Tab-separated table of C-alpha atoms in Angstrom:
chain	number	residue	atom	x	y	z
A	249	MET	CA	-0.468	-5.024	9.193
A	250	VAL	CA	-3.988	-3.705	8.841
A	251	PHE	CA	-5.325	-1.849	5.825
A	252	ILE	CA	-8.057	0.635	6.683
A	253	LYS	CA	-8.957	1.421	3.087
A	254	GLU	CA	-7.247	0.478	-0.148
A	255	ILE	CA	-7.636	2.954	-2.977
A	256	VAL	CA	-7.438	1.623	-6.543
A	257	PRO	CA	-8.042	3.207	-9.977
A	258	LYS	CA	-10.277	0.531	-11.528
A	259	PRO	CA	-13.767	-0.547	-10.431
A	260	ALA	CA	-13.046	-4.190	-11.332
A	261	LEU	CA	-10.279	-4.333	-8.694
A	262	SER	CA	-12.648	-3.037	-6.019
A	263	PHE	CA	-15.386	-5.412	-7.121
A	264	VAL	CA	-13.199	-8.544	-6.920
A	265	ALA	CA	-11.474	-7.572	-3.663
A	266	ASN	CA	-14.693	-6.522	-1.937
A	267	SER	CA	-16.991	-9.294	-3.153
A	268	ILE	CA	-14.657	-12.308	-3.082
A	269	TYR	CA	-12.193	-11.399	-0.323
A	270	LYS	CA	-14.447	-9.049	1.698
A	271	GLU	CA	-11.813	-6.298	1.652
A	272	ASN	CA	-12.370	-2.538	1.872
A	273	TYR	CA	-11.264	-1.287	-1.560
A	274	HIS	CA	-12.459	2.036	-2.980
A	275	THR	CA	-12.201	3.206	-6.564
A	276	MET	CA	-10.990	6.790	-7.041
A	277	PRO	CA	-9.389	8.691	-9.910
A	278	MET	CA	-5.616	8.243	-9.661
A	279	LYS	CA	-2.496	9.427	-11.428
A	280	ASN	CA	1.187	8.760	-10.978
A	281	LEU	CA	4.560	9.995	-12.093
A	282	ILE	CA	7.799	8.031	-12.192
A	283	HIS	CA	10.776	10.091	-13.286
A	284	GLU	CA	14.399	8.946	-13.253
A	285	LYS	CA	17.289	11.373	-13.578
A	286	GLU	CA	20.940	10.572	-12.981
A	287	ASP	CA	21.043	8.945	-9.531
A	288	GLU	CA	17.524	9.845	-8.332
A	289	LEU	CA	13.974	8.635	-8.697
A	290	LEU	CA	11.008	10.952	-8.310
A	291	ILE	CA	7.823	9.040	-7.583
A	292	SER	CA	4.450	10.724	-7.148
A	293	TYR	CA	1.019	9.170	-6.542
A	294	SER	CA	-2.202	11.159	-6.411
A	295	TRP	CA	-5.837	10.216	-5.845
A	296	LYS	CA	-9.053	12.194	-5.690
A	297	ASP	CA	-12.138	12.063	-3.545
A	298	LYS	CA	-13.520	15.628	-3.327
A	299	SER	CA	-10.005	17.046	-3.707
A	300	TRP	CA	-6.630	15.693	-4.806
A	301	HIS	CA	-4.321	14.008	-2.258
A	302	SER	CA	-0.729	13.027	-3.003
A	303	LEU	CA	2.529	11.610	-1.800
A	304	GLN	CA	5.858	12.282	-3.433
A	305	ILE	CA	9.167	10.547	-2.797
A	306	THR	CA	12.673	11.329	-3.972
A	307	ALA	CA	14.912	8.264	-3.658
A	308	GLU	CA	18.233	6.902	-4.811
A	309	SER	CA	17.825	5.172	-8.176
A	310	LYS	CA	19.622	1.935	-7.305
A	311	ALA	CA	17.442	-0.757	-5.709
A	312	GLN	CA	18.743	-2.355	-2.521
A	313	THR	CA	18.376	-5.991	-1.486
A	314	MET	CA	16.168	-6.565	1.506
A	315	GLU	CA	18.085	-7.052	4.748
A	316	ALA	CA	17.043	-9.811	7.155
A	317	ASN	CA	15.322	-8.594	10.328
A	318	SER	CA	14.949	-5.058	8.953
A	319	GLU	CA	11.928	-2.788	9.282
A	320	PHE	CA	11.424	-3.128	5.512
A	321	GLU	CA	11.306	-6.944	5.793
A	322	PHE	CA	8.878	-6.713	8.707
A	323	ILE	CA	6.499	-4.496	6.725
A	324	THR	CA	6.650	-6.209	3.310
A	325	GLU	CA	7.100	-9.912	4.030
A	326	HIS	CA	3.526	-10.916	4.798
A	327	TYR	CA	2.155	-13.866	2.908
A	328	TRP	CA	-1.193	-14.465	4.590
A	329	GLY	CA	-4.339	-12.354	4.470
A	330	PHE	CA	-7.360	-12.666	6.715
A	331	THR	CA	-10.847	-11.264	6.324
A	332	LYS	CA	-13.969	-11.503	8.410
A	333	ASN	CA	-17.491	-11.764	7.063
A	334	GLU	CA	-20.231	-11.992	9.668
A	335	ASN	CA	-19.134	-14.882	11.926
A	336	LYS	CA	-16.625	-16.456	9.539
A	337	THR	CA	-12.936	-15.675	9.159
A	338	SER	CA	-11.211	-16.628	5.933
A	339	GLU	CA	-7.517	-17.017	5.219
A	340	TYR	CA	-5.777	-16.658	1.868
A	341	GLU	CA	-2.169	-16.909	0.769
A	342	VAL	CA	-0.428	-14.065	-1.076
A	343	CYS	CA	2.672	-15.147	-3.017
A	344	HIS	CA	5.402	-12.863	-4.363
A	345	PRO	CA	9.199	-12.750	-4.464
A	346	LYS	CA	11.116	-10.695	-1.900
A	347	TRP	CA	10.953	-7.058	-2.898
A	348	LYS	CA	13.857	-4.663	-3.250
A	349	TYR	CA	13.749	-1.175	-1.776
A	350	TYR	CA	15.108	2.296	-2.484
A	351	LEU	CA	16.813	4.614	-0.014
A	352	ILE	CA	14.615	7.652	0.606
A	353	LYS	CA	16.167	11.109	0.241
A	354	ASP	CA	13.054	13.245	0.724
A	355	TYR	CA	9.271	13.018	0.769
A	356	LYS	CA	6.218	15.259	0.710
A	357	LEU	CA	2.692	14.366	1.833
A	358	ASP	CA	-0.415	16.303	0.848
A	359	ILE	CA	-3.082	14.070	2.367
A	360	HIS	CA	-6.162	15.031	4.329
A	361	PHE	CA	-6.463	11.849	6.397
A	362	GLY	CA	-9.784	12.822	7.967
A	363	ASN	CA	-11.385	13.226	4.532
A	364	ILE	CA	-10.015	9.927	3.210
A	365	TYR	CA	-10.199	7.670	6.280
A	366	GLY	CA	-12.719	9.382	8.540
A	367	LYS	CA	-12.799	11.603	11.603
A	368	ASP	CA	-10.820	9.128	13.773
A	369	PHE	CA	-7.776	9.734	11.538
A	370	GLU	CA	-7.819	13.569	11.422
A	371	SER	CA	-4.968	13.771	13.932
A	372	LEU	CA	-2.604	12.340	11.296
A	373	ASP	CA	-2.939	15.584	9.311
A	374	SER	CA	-0.554	17.284	11.754
A	375	GLN	CA	1.893	14.418	12.347
A	376	GLU	CA	5.074	13.320	10.582
A	377	PRO	CA	5.330	9.637	9.539
A	378	VAL	CA	7.496	7.334	11.636
A	379	SER	CA	8.969	5.785	8.483
A	380	VAL	CA	8.719	6.212	4.704
A	381	MET	CA	9.549	3.328	2.351
A	382	LEU	CA	9.666	2.727	-1.381
A	383	ALA	CA	9.466	-0.894	-2.570
A	384	GLU	CA	10.027	-2.196	-6.083
A	385	GLY	CA	7.017	-4.517	-5.839
A	386	SER	CA	6.034	-7.322	-8.202
A	387	GLU	CA	3.163	-9.338	-9.554
A	388	ILE	CA	1.359	-11.284	-6.836
A	389	GLU	CA	-0.648	-14.473	-6.778
A	390	VAL	CA	-3.581	-14.877	-4.404
A	391	ARG	CA	-4.211	-18.529	-3.685
A	392	THR	CA	-7.491	-20.127	-2.718
A	393	LYS	CA	-8.986	-18.977	0.510
A	394	LYS	CA	-10.164	-21.293	3.225
A	395	TYR	CA	-12.583	-20.625	6.051
A	396	LEU	CA	-11.421	-20.762	9.634
A	397	ILE	CA	-13.775	-21.316	12.525
């Protein structure tokens, strides 16, 4: 998995990720909504560069256990991160328990990919996603990095 840009709401997160781990984090105003009613969850995340972008998911409210060899496991079960700075590559371990997921009922994207990620990603504005997932997530622990040659 490759992250092109990670958007976070607090400058301190960007500072630590960019300076220590040489990541590509950007601080932008963000807001979210988590609403549970009966058997559904409504989750909405929004962030702003020059205009607001958002994604909204309606999902079943009961979390599911991750299935072995599933697409969800393939996407979420990564415990090593790698970054490159000049001629050095560093490796760091990311620790967290296996995450649960929610079955998606519907979604809506209002994202201008070219504005957020650059001209090379404009074509995504007119495409539907291949998959949409909602994970429960957890706290993580990033362990000491080491340099690889």
